[in-house]
Coordinates of C-alpha atoms in Angstrom, one line a residue:
M1 CA 0.0 0.0 0.1
A2 CA 1.4 3.5 -1.0
D3 CA 2.0 5.8 1.9
P4 CA -1.2 7.8 2.1
F5 CA 0.7 10.7 3.7
D6 CA 3.0 11.4 0.7
A7 CA 0.8 13.9 -0.9
F8 CA 0.4 15.9 2.4
D9 CA 3.7 15.5 4.2
D10 CA 4.2 18.9 5.9
F11 CA 2.1 21.4 8.0
D12 CA 2.9 24.3 5.6
A13 CA 0.1 23.3 3.1
L14 CA -2.3 23.2 6.1
A15 CA -1.4 26.4 7.7
Q16 CA -1.3 28.3 4.4
A17 CA -4.1 26.7 2.6
D18 CA -5.8 30.1 1.9
A19 CA -2.5 32.2 1.9
P20 CA -1.5 34.0 -1.4
A21 CA 1.5 32.4 -3.1
D22 CA 3.7 35.5 -2.7
T23 CA 3.3 35.4 1.1
A24 CA 4.6 31.8 1.4
F25 CA 6.3 31.0 4.6
D26 CA 7.9 27.8 5.8
V27 CA 7.5 27.1 9.5
D28 CA 10.5 24.8 9.4
D29 CA 12.8 27.8 8.6
I30 CA 12.4 28.6 12.3
E31 CA 15.3 26.9 14.1
L32 CA 16.2 27.2 17.8
F33 CA 19.8 27.6 18.9
S34 CA 20.9 27.0 22.5
D35 CA 24.6 27.7 21.8
A36 CA 26.0 31.0 20.6
P37 CA 22.6 32.0 19.2
T38 CA 23.6 35.5 18.1
Q39 CA 26.5 34.3 15.9
Q40 CA 24.8 31.3 14.4
R41 CA 21.5 33.1 13.5
Q42 CA 23.3 36.2 12.1
H43 CA 25.9 34.1 10.1
G44 CA 25.7 35.2 6.5
L45 CA 23.1 38.0 7.0
K46 CA 23.6 41.4 5.6
K47 CA 23.8 44.0 8.4
R48 CA 20.6 45.9 9.0
S49 CA 20.2 49.1 11.0
A50 CA 18.2 49.1 14.3
K51 CA 15.6 51.2 12.4
A52 CA 15.2 48.6 9.6
I53 CA 14.8 45.8 12.2
A54 CA 12.2 47.8 14.1
S55 CA 10.4 48.4 10.9
L56 CA 10.2 44.6 10.4
V57 CA 8.9 44.1 13.8
M58 CA 6.3 46.8 13.4
K59 CA 5.2 45.3 10.1
G60 CA 4.9 41.9 11.8
E61 CA 3.0 43.2 14.7
K62 CA 0.6 45.1 12.3
A63 CA 0.0 41.9 10.3
K64 CA -0.5 40.0 13.5
K65 CA -3.2 42.5 14.6
A66 CA -4.8 42.1 11.2
R67 CA -4.7 38.2 11.5
N68 CA -2.5 38.0 8.4
W69 CA -0.4 35.2 10.1
V70 CA 1.8 34.4 7.2
V71 CA 3.0 37.9 6.6
A72 CA 3.4 38.4 10.3
A73 CA 5.4 35.1 10.8
R74 CA 7.7 36.0 7.9
C75 CA 8.4 39.5 9.2
L76 CA 8.9 38.5 12.8
N77 CA 11.2 35.6 11.9
D78 CA 13.3 37.8 9.8
A79 CA 13.6 40.3 12.7
W80 CA 14.5 37.5 15.1
A81 CA 17.3 36.5 12.8
Y82 CA 18.9 39.9 13.5
E83 CA 18.0 40.1 17.2
P84 CA 18.0 36.5 18.4
E85 CA 18.2 37.5 22.0
N86 CA 15.2 39.8 21.8
L87 CA 12.5 37.9 23.6
S88 CA 9.6 40.1 22.8
I89 CA 10.1 39.1 19.2
V90 CA 10.2 35.5 20.1
K91 CA 7.1 35.9 22.1
A92 CA 5.2 37.6 19.3
L93 CA 6.5 35.0 16.7
G94 CA 5.2 32.2 19.0
E95 CA 1.7 33.8 19.2
V96 CA 1.7 34.0 15.5
L97 CA 2.7 30.3 15.0
A98 CA 0.1 29.2 17.5
A99 CA -2.5 31.1 15.6
M100 CA -1.4 29.5 12.3
G101 CA -1.7 26.1 13.9
A102 CA 2.1 25.3 14.2
R103 CA 1.6 24.8 17.8
S104 CA 4.5 22.6 18.7
K105 CA 6.8 25.0 17.0
A106 CA 5.1 27.8 19.1
I107 CA 5.7 25.8 22.3
D108 CA 9.3 25.3 21.3
L109 CA 9.8 29.1 21.0
F110 CA 8.0 29.8 24.3
L111 CA 10.3 27.2 26.1
Y112 CA 13.3 28.7 24.3
A113 CA 12.3 32.2 25.7
L114 CA 11.4 30.9 29.1
E115 CA 14.8 29.1 29.5
R116 CA 16.4 32.6 28.9
D117 CA 14.0 34.5 31.2
P118 CA 12.5 32.0 33.6
H119 CA 10.8 35.0 35.5
D120 CA 8.6 36.2 32.4
A121 CA 5.3 35.1 33.5
E122 CA 3.7 36.0 30.1
I123 CA 5.8 33.4 28.4
A124 CA 4.7 30.7 30.8
A125 CA 1.2 31.7 30.3
M126 CA 1.2 31.5 26.5
A127 CA 3.1 28.2 26.6
G128 CA 0.6 26.7 29.1
Q129 CA -2.3 27.9 26.9
V130 CA -1.0 26.4 23.7
A131 CA -0.2 23.1 25.5
L132 CA -3.7 23.1 26.8
D133 CA -5.1 23.7 23.3
M134 CA -2.9 20.8 22.0
E135 CA -4.4 18.6 24.7
S136 CA -0.9 18.0 26.1
F137 CA -2.4 18.1 29.6
E138 CA 0.6 16.9 31.5
Q139 CA 2.7 19.7 29.9
A140 CA 0.0 22.2 30.4
E141 CA -0.4 21.3 34.1
K142 CA 3.3 22.0 34.6
L143 CA 3.5 25.2 32.6
N144 CA 0.5 26.6 34.3
A145 CA 2.0 25.6 37.7
I146 CA 5.1 27.7 36.7
Y147 CA 2.7 30.7 35.8
I148 CA 1.0 30.4 39.2
E149 CA 4.4 30.7 41.0
L150 CA 5.2 33.8 39.0
K151 CA 1.7 35.4 39.2
P152 CA 0.1 33.8 42.4
L153 CA -3.0 36.1 42.4
D154 CA -3.8 35.8 38.7
E155 CA -6.9 33.7 38.1
V156 CA -5.8 32.5 34.6
G157 CA -3.1 30.1 35.8
Y158 CA -5.5 28.4 38.3
V159 CA -8.2 28.0 35.7
N160 CA -5.9 26.5 33.1
R161 CA -4.1 24.3 35.6
A162 CA -7.5 23.1 37.0
T163 CA -8.7 22.4 33.5
A164 CA -5.6 20.3 32.7
L165 CA -6.0 18.4 36.0
R166 CA -9.6 17.7 35.3
K167 CA -8.8 16.3 31.8
L168 CA -6.2 14.1 33.6
D169 CA -9.0 12.9 35.9
R170 CA -7.0 14.4 38.9
F171 CA -10.2 16.0 40.4
D172 CA -9.1 16.0 44.1
E173 CA -5.9 18.0 43.1
A174 CA -7.8 20.5 41.1
I175 CA -10.6 21.0 43.7
D176 CA -8.1 21.4 46.7
M177 CA -6.1 24.0 44.6
L178 CA -9.3 26.0 43.8
Q179 CA -10.5 25.9 47.4
Q180 CA -7.2 27.4 48.5
I181 CA -7.2 30.3 46.1
L182 CA -10.9 31.2 46.1
P183 CA -10.9 33.0 49.5
L184 CA -8.2 35.3 47.9
L185 CA -10.0 35.7 44.6
P186 CA -13.7 35.4 45.6
E187 CA -15.0 37.6 42.8
S188 CA -13.6 35.5 40.0
S189 CA -16.5 34.0 38.1
D190 CA -14.0 31.8 36.0
L191 CA -12.7 30.2 39.2
W192 CA -16.2 29.4 40.5
N193 CA -16.9 28.0 37.0
V194 CA -14.0 25.8 36.8
L195 CA -14.5 24.5 40.3
G196 CA -18.1 23.6 39.3
S197 CA -16.8 21.7 36.4
C198 CA -14.3 19.7 38.5
V199 CA -16.9 19.0 41.3
N200 CA -19.4 18.0 38.5
M201 CA -17.0 15.3 37.2
R202 CA -16.2 14.0 40.7
D203 CA -19.5 14.4 42.5
G204 CA -22.1 15.1 40.0
L205 CA -24.1 18.1 38.9
E206 CA -26.3 18.6 41.9
T207 CA -23.2 19.1 44.1
A208 CA -21.6 21.3 41.5
M209 CA -24.6 23.6 41.0
P210 CA -23.9 26.1 43.9
F211 CA -20.5 26.8 42.3
Y212 CA -22.0 27.3 38.9
D213 CA -24.7 29.6 40.5
E214 CA -22.1 31.7 42.2
A215 CA -20.2 32.0 38.8
L216 CA -23.4 33.3 37.1
R217 CA -24.2 35.6 40.0
L218 CA -20.8 37.3 39.6
E219 CA -21.2 37.3 35.8
P220 CA -24.7 36.6 34.4
K221 CA -23.4 36.5 30.9
A222 CA -20.4 34.3 31.5
F223 CA -20.7 32.2 28.3
K224 CA -18.2 29.6 29.6
T225 CA -20.3 29.0 32.7
L226 CA -23.5 28.8 30.6
N227 CA -21.8 26.4 28.3
N228 CA -20.6 24.1 31.0
L229 CA -24.1 24.0 32.4
A230 CA -25.5 23.0 29.0
R231 CA -22.9 20.3 28.7
A232 CA -23.5 19.0 32.2
L233 CA -27.2 18.9 31.6
N234 CA -26.6 17.2 28.3
D235 CA -24.5 14.6 30.1
L236 CA -27.4 13.8 32.2
G237 CA -29.8 13.6 29.3
R238 CA -31.7 16.7 30.5
Y239 CA -31.7 18.2 27.0
E240 CA -34.8 20.5 27.3
E241 CA -33.2 22.1 30.5
A242 CA -29.8 22.4 28.6
V243 CA -31.4 24.2 25.6
P244 CA -31.9 27.6 27.2
Y245 CA -28.4 27.5 28.8
G246 CA -26.9 26.6 25.4
K247 CA -28.9 29.4 23.7
R248 CA -27.7 32.0 26.3
A249 CA -24.2 30.8 26.0
V250 CA -24.3 31.3 22.2
A251 CA -25.7 34.8 22.6
A252 CA -23.2 35.8 25.1
S253 CA -20.2 34.4 23.1
Q254 CA -18.7 37.2 21.0
D255 CA -17.0 35.2 18.3
N256 CA -19.5 32.4 17.3
N257 CA -17.5 30.1 19.5
P258 CA -17.8 26.6 17.8
V259 CA -17.3 24.7 21.1
I260 CA -20.3 26.6 22.5
E261 CA -22.4 26.2 19.4
F262 CA -21.7 22.5 19.3
S263 CA -22.9 22.0 23.0
Y264 CA -26.1 23.9 22.1
A265 CA -26.5 21.6 19.1
M266 CA -26.2 18.4 21.3
A267 CA -28.9 19.9 23.6
Q268 CA -31.2 20.7 20.5
L269 CA -30.8 17.2 19.0
G270 CA -31.4 15.4 22.3
A271 CA -34.5 17.5 22.7
G272 CA -35.7 16.7 19.2
H273 CA -35.5 20.3 17.9
L274 CA -35.2 19.3 14.3
P275 CA -34.3 20.8 11.8
D276 CA -32.9 23.8 13.6
A277 CA -30.5 21.5 15.5
W278 CA -28.6 20.7 12.3
T279 CA -27.7 24.4 11.8
S280 CA -26.0 24.4 15.1
Y281 CA -24.5 20.9 14.5
A282 CA -22.4 22.3 11.7
A283 CA -20.2 23.9 14.4
R284 CA -18.5 20.6 14.9
L285 CA -16.6 21.0 11.6
D286 CA -15.3 24.4 12.6
K287 CA -11.5 24.3 12.6
R288 CA -11.2 26.2 15.8
R289 CA -12.6 23.1 17.6
Q290 CA -9.8 20.9 18.9
D291 CA -11.7 17.8 17.8
A292 CA -12.3 19.1 14.2
I293 CA -10.8 16.9 11.6
R294 CA -8.9 18.3 8.5
Y295 CA -9.5 16.3 5.3
A296 CA -6.7 16.0 2.8
L297 CA -8.9 16.7 -0.2
E298 CA -8.6 19.3 -2.9
V299 CA -12.3 19.6 -3.7
P300 CA -14.8 22.0 -2.1
Y301 CA -16.9 21.3 1.0
L302 CA -20.6 21.0 -0.1
G303 CA -22.1 21.6 3.2
D304 CA -25.8 22.2 2.9
Q305 CA -25.7 22.7 -1.0
P306 CA -28.2 20.6 -3.1
L307 CA -26.6 17.1 -3.8
K308 CA -28.9 16.0 -6.6
G309 CA -26.9 14.9 -9.7
K310 CA -23.5 15.7 -7.9
K311 CA -20.4 13.4 -7.7
V312 CA -20.0 13.4 -3.9
I313 CA -17.3 12.1 -1.5
V314 CA -18.5 11.3 2.0
V315 CA -15.7 11.4 4.5
P316 CA -15.8 9.7 7.9
E317 CA -16.0 11.5 11.3
Q318 CA -16.1 10.5 15.0
G319 CA -15.9 6.9 16.0
V320 CA -17.0 3.7 14.3
G321 CA -20.3 3.6 16.2
D322 CA -21.2 7.0 14.9
E323 CA -20.1 6.0 11.4
I324 CA -22.6 3.2 11.6
L325 CA -25.3 5.5 12.8
F326 CA -24.8 8.0 10.0
L327 CA -24.6 5.3 7.3
S328 CA -28.3 4.6 7.9
A329 CA -29.2 7.6 5.8
L330 CA -26.8 6.7 3.0
P331 CA -29.5 5.2 0.8
D332 CA -31.1 8.6 0.5
L333 CA -28.0 10.2 -0.9
L334 CA -27.5 7.3 -3.2
A335 CA -30.9 7.8 -4.6
E336 CA -30.2 11.5 -5.4
A337 CA -26.4 11.9 -6.2
A338 CA -25.0 10.9 -9.5
E339 CA -21.9 9.2 -7.9
V340 CA -20.8 8.5 -4.4
T341 CA -17.6 7.5 -2.8
V342 CA -17.5 6.8 0.9
G343 CA -14.6 6.7 3.3
C344 CA -14.9 4.7 6.5
D345 CA -13.0 2.8 9.2
T346 CA -11.0 0.0 7.4
R347 CA -12.8 -2.6 9.5
L348 CA -16.1 -1.6 7.9
V349 CA -15.1 -1.6 4.2
S350 CA -16.2 -5.0 3.2
L351 CA -19.5 -4.6 5.1
V352 CA -20.3 -1.3 3.4
E353 CA -19.2 -2.6 0.0
R354 CA -21.6 -5.5 0.3
S355 CA -24.5 -3.3 1.6
F356 CA -24.4 -0.6 -0.9
P357 CA -23.2 -2.1 -4.2
T358 CA -24.0 1.1 -6.2
L359 CA -21.2 3.1 -4.4
K360 CA -18.4 4.1 -6.7
Q361 CA -15.9 3.3 -4.1
V362 CA -15.5 2.5 -0.4
L363 CA -12.0 3.6 0.9
P364 CA -10.3 3.1 4.2
Y365 CA -9.1 6.3 5.9
A366 CA -5.8 6.9 7.8
D367 CA -5.0 9.8 10.1
K368 CA -1.8 11.7 10.6
W369 CA -1.4 14.0 13.7
V370 CA 0.4 17.4 12.9
E371 CA 0.8 20.1 15.5
G372 CA -2.0 18.5 17.6
Y373 CA -4.4 18.4 14.6
R374 CA -5.8 15.3 13.0
I375 CA -5.4 15.2 9.2
R376 CA -7.6 12.5 7.6
F377 CA -6.7 10.8 4.2
L378 CA -8.7 8.5 2.1
D379 CA -6.4 5.8 0.9
G380 CA -6.8 5.3 -2.9
I381 CA -8.7 8.5 -3.7
P382 CA -7.3 9.6 -7.0
D383 CA -5.9 13.2 -7.3
A384 CA -7.0 14.2 -3.8
G385 CA -10.6 14.0 -4.9
R386 CA -10.3 16.1 -8.1
G387 CA -13.0 15.0 -10.4
Y388 CA -15.7 15.1 -7.8
D389 CA -18.0 18.1 -7.2
G390 CA -17.1 18.1 -3.6
Y391 CA -17.3 16.4 -0.3
I392 CA -19.5 16.2 2.7
V393 CA -18.9 14.8 6.2
M394 CA -20.7 11.7 7.3
G395 CA -23.0 13.4 9.8
D396 CA -24.1 15.7 7.1
V397 CA -26.1 12.9 5.5
F398 CA -28.4 13.2 8.4
C399 CA -28.4 17.0 8.2
H400 CA -29.6 16.6 4.5
Y401 CA -32.1 13.8 4.8
R402 CA -33.3 13.6 8.4
R403 CA -35.1 17.0 8.8
S404 CA -37.7 15.6 11.2
V405 CA -38.0 12.7 13.6
D406 CA -40.5 11.0 11.2
A407 CA -37.8 10.9 8.5
F408 CA -35.9 8.4 10.5
K409 CA -38.5 5.8 10.2
S410 CA -37.4 5.0 6.6
T411 CA -34.6 2.9 8.0
Q412 CA -36.3 1.1 10.8
K413 CA -35.4 -2.3 9.3
G414 CA -31.7 -2.1 9.2
F415 CA -29.3 -1.2 6.4
L416 CA -26.1 -3.3 6.6
A417 CA -25.9 -6.7 5.1
P418 CA -23.5 -9.1 6.8
D419 CA -22.2 -12.1 4.8
E420 CA -24.9 -14.7 4.7
T421 CA -22.4 -17.6 4.7
K422 CA -20.9 -16.2 7.9
V423 CA -24.4 -15.7 9.4
A424 CA -25.2 -19.4 8.7
H425 CA -21.9 -20.5 10.3
Y426 CA -22.5 -18.6 13.5
R427 CA -26.1 -19.9 13.7
E428 CA -24.7 -23.4 13.6
W429 CA -22.2 -22.6 16.3
L430 CA -25.0 -21.0 18.5
A431 CA -27.1 -24.1 18.0
Q432 CA -24.2 -26.0 19.4
Q433 CA -24.4 -24.0 22.7
G434 CA -27.8 -25.4 23.5
D435 CA -31.5 -24.6 22.9
Q436 CA -32.0 -21.6 25.2
L437 CA -32.4 -18.1 24.0
K438 CA -29.0 -16.7 22.6
V439 CA -28.4 -13.2 23.8
G440 CA -25.3 -11.1 23.0
I441 CA -24.2 -8.7 25.7
C442 CA -21.8 -5.8 25.8
W443 CA -21.1 -4.0 29.0
R444 CA -18.7 -1.1 28.3
S445 CA -16.8 0.8 25.6
G446 CA -13.2 0.3 24.7
V447 CA -12.4 3.9 25.9
L448 CA -12.7 4.3 29.7
K449 CA -12.4 7.8 31.2
A450 CA -14.4 9.8 33.6
E451 CA -16.2 11.8 30.7
R452 CA -17.5 8.7 29.2
N453 CA -17.9 6.2 32.1
I454 CA -21.3 7.6 32.9
W455 CA -22.7 5.6 30.0
Y456 CA -21.5 2.3 31.4
A457 CA -23.0 0.3 34.2
D458 CA -20.6 -1.2 36.7
R459 CA -20.6 -5.0 36.5
E460 CA -22.4 -5.4 39.8
Y461 CA -25.6 -4.1 38.2
W462 CA -25.7 -7.0 35.6
E463 CA -26.7 -9.5 38.2
P464 CA -30.6 -9.6 37.6
I465 CA -30.0 -9.7 33.9
L466 CA -27.3 -12.6 34.1
K467 CA -29.3 -14.7 36.5
T468 CA -32.4 -14.7 34.1
K469 CA -33.5 -18.4 33.4
G470 CA -33.6 -19.8 30.0
V471 CA -30.8 -17.7 28.5
T472 CA -27.4 -18.4 27.0
F473 CA -25.1 -15.3 27.1
I474 CA -22.8 -14.7 24.2
N475 CA -20.0 -12.2 24.4
L476 CA -19.9 -9.2 22.2
Q477 CA -17.7 -7.2 24.4
Y478 CA -14.5 -6.3 22.2
G479 CA -11.1 -6.1 23.6
D480 CA -9.3 -7.9 26.3
C481 CA -12.2 -8.8 28.7
A482 CA -11.2 -12.4 29.7
E483 CA -10.8 -11.2 33.4
E484 CA -14.3 -9.5 33.4
I485 CA -16.0 -12.7 32.0
A486 CA -14.2 -14.7 34.7
E487 CA -15.5 -12.2 37.3
F488 CA -19.1 -12.5 36.1
K489 CA -18.6 -16.4 36.5
E490 CA -17.3 -16.1 40.0
R491 CA -19.9 -13.6 41.0
Y492 CA -23.1 -15.0 39.5
G493 CA -22.2 -18.4 38.3
V494 CA -22.9 -17.6 34.7
D495 CA -20.9 -18.5 31.7
I496 CA -20.6 -15.8 29.1
I497 CA -19.5 -17.7 25.9
A498 CA -17.0 -16.2 23.5
H499 CA -16.5 -17.5 20.1
P500 CA -12.9 -19.0 20.1
D501 CA -12.0 -17.6 16.7
L502 CA -13.6 -14.2 16.4
D503 CA -11.8 -10.9 17.1
L504 CA -14.7 -8.7 17.9
R505 CA -12.5 -5.5 17.9
Y506 CA -11.0 -5.8 14.5
D507 CA -13.2 -8.2 12.4
L508 CA -16.4 -6.1 12.4
D509 CA -17.8 -7.9 9.3
S510 CA -17.7 -11.3 11.2
A511 CA -19.0 -9.6 14.4
A512 CA -22.0 -8.2 12.4
A513 CA -22.7 -11.7 11.1
L514 CA -22.7 -13.2 14.7
T515 CA -24.9 -10.4 15.9
K516 CA -27.4 -11.1 13.1
A517 CA -27.4 -14.8 14.1
L518 CA -28.5 -14.1 17.7
D519 CA -31.9 -13.9 19.2
L520 CA -31.4 -10.6 21.1
V521 CA -28.8 -8.1 22.1
I522 CA -28.4 -6.3 25.5
S523 CA -25.9 -3.6 25.5
I524 CA -24.9 -0.2 26.8
G525 CA -24.6 2.6 24.2
S526 CA -21.5 1.4 22.2
Q527 CA -20.5 0.1 18.8
P528 CA -21.7 -3.5 19.2
A529 CA -25.2 -2.1 19.9
M530 CA -25.0 0.2 16.7
S531 CA -23.9 -2.8 14.8
A532 CA -27.0 -4.7 16.0
F533 CA -29.2 -1.9 15.0
S534 CA -27.6 -1.7 11.6
V535 CA -28.4 -5.5 10.9
D536 CA -31.9 -5.2 12.3
Q537 CA -31.3 -7.3 15.4
E538 CA -33.5 -6.7 18.4
I539 CA -31.8 -4.6 21.2
L540 CA -32.4 -3.8 24.8
W541 CA -30.4 -0.7 25.3
M542 CA -29.2 -0.2 28.9
L543 CA -28.9 3.6 29.1
P544 CA -28.5 6.0 32.1
F545 CA -30.8 8.6 30.1
P546 CA -31.9 9.0 26.5
P547 CA -29.0 9.5 24.0
W548 CA -28.9 12.5 21.8
W549 CA -29.9 10.4 18.8
S550 CA -33.1 9.5 20.3
F551 CA -34.1 13.1 19.2
G552 CA -36.6 13.6 22.1
E553 CA -38.1 10.1 22.2
R554 CA -38.0 8.5 25.6
T555 CA -38.7 4.7 24.9
Y556 CA -37.2 3.8 21.6
A557 CA -34.8 4.8 18.7
P558 CA -36.7 6.5 16.0
M559 CA -34.5 4.8 13.3
H560 CA -35.0 1.3 14.5
A561 CA -38.3 -0.5 15.3
K562 CA -36.6 -3.3 17.1
S563 CA -34.8 -1.0 19.6
T564 CA -36.1 -0.7 23.3
F565 CA -34.6 1.8 25.7
C566 CA -34.2 0.5 29.2
L567 CA -33.8 3.9 30.9
A568 CA -33.0 4.8 34.4
D569 CA -35.8 6.2 36.6
T570 CA -33.4 9.0 37.5
P571 CA -30.2 9.8 35.6
L572 CA -27.4 7.2 36.4
D573 CA -29.8 5.0 38.5
W574 CA -28.5 1.8 37.1
T575 CA -30.5 -0.4 39.5
S576 CA -33.7 0.7 37.7
T577 CA -32.1 0.3 34.3
A578 CA -30.9 -3.2 34.9
A579 CA -34.3 -4.2 36.4
K580 CA -36.1 -3.1 33.3
A581 CA -33.7 -4.9 31.1
A582 CA -34.0 -8.0 33.2
A583 CA -37.8 -7.9 33.0
A584 CA -37.8 -7.5 29.3
L585 CA -35.4 -10.3 28.9
A586 CA -37.3 -12.6 31.2
Q587 CA -40.5 -12.0 29.1
K588 CA -38.6 -12.7 25.9
A589 CA -37.2 -16.0 27.3
G590 CA -40.5 -17.0 28.8
A591 CA -39.0 -17.2 32.3

């Protein structure tokens, strides 16, 4: 296989995609020197007057203010060549590179400057912010700790360090630090807000609410606090309550902040406010969002343009479970567009090819991380997509064709076609496991972290389900789960049978065939359940509250007639969730 990154091998093309040719600037021209910097950087340069150097700096600062990053970087880098010990130039150049997206180079510059002037708090603050933006949370925590030492009464360092600690799941450290500084800075809305976020992650929203309330009392239009409240309510499935907070956050934000707009979109989607929610949902693609993917294609983004008669590339986004979800609307696009190529996770290629034979191509993707940004390539796409009218992102298929909740009912009977030979093979294997009901189970995702664990019931809650009579349980949990299966056996005396030759993580085509061969699936909200939905298998979803893709429905998934939600009576009450799933299973098994 050819290296998919050959055509997009450096950051310059990304940073300067919209820059005029005559302002080209190569970020790799910036080199750091720790030994004799003046002599090395000035070697071979014609002598320039102080006035000429000051003019370069002034031009760079003017371009920086106008957000003309390429010109600013070129001027400031040239000035730095003449005055390599001028740290004000280094700081300005670092800011410009960070804005261009060359963030690791920016951090190098800031650390270069900080080494030469370890008491410059501004440098530590800028470096800490860039590290946070890059999601280099360990580095961000350390750099902001330095800033706190230099500026012990500036809230910024505490806010950013607490944010980094929260992302590292080090909640106690963050909360202890904030509780110590708040008596000295009690009027800081941002400190109360970040304390609320940390307490929310550790102890829940009800415990965190007084801190959020205080943040809003101090600053009623604090869009960060309003956004955090919207997100916290989204994370409890309280979408209707989240909507007004999200709307207020968007109104209070001065720069159409895409992070805030996206939180608002998730509230609208969960509440079923279609089609308005899709307008806000477009914010997920804004390049200012850390999670936004850049696509290595040289064709225009079609967005909400009409697709009838167009040659369209559909590029993947988010995780494989979401890819499967969004593929449910692909038949609508195929009926309208002249030609469609789809990119997807390499594990889905054969399944998608078989399911949609009229596709022009189904191509696996590969990712490359550059400066903390994810660049996505479609392996095998000719000429970076030239020849197509443009591309849309996978979730856009919903935005185009699912304008109301009723529109989802067109795919209630599944849409992916596993290999029938494999389905027959697994049915034969299942028959060998006895004549009881064959039920596949999945109890967690492959990614375990505090922000996602709210969706997964601890194994202790599975007892009433696993002790249901007349059921043989089949493992659908991907990854290394042998110890967990052994724990279920020890705790409840129940065997969860795993197929000896099936890799559930990587062989998704065969996993879909096994899923199709079962009688029923019980799962938390993860990829195996999405796979079951796609092959029209009956599912009991164990959920702490309705997912956003229920679009306001409380008992079922609008896009799948055989899906039943077993929802907690109150958010995160897994006891009631498990009881409902066990009752539904017992009825199915005739127990």
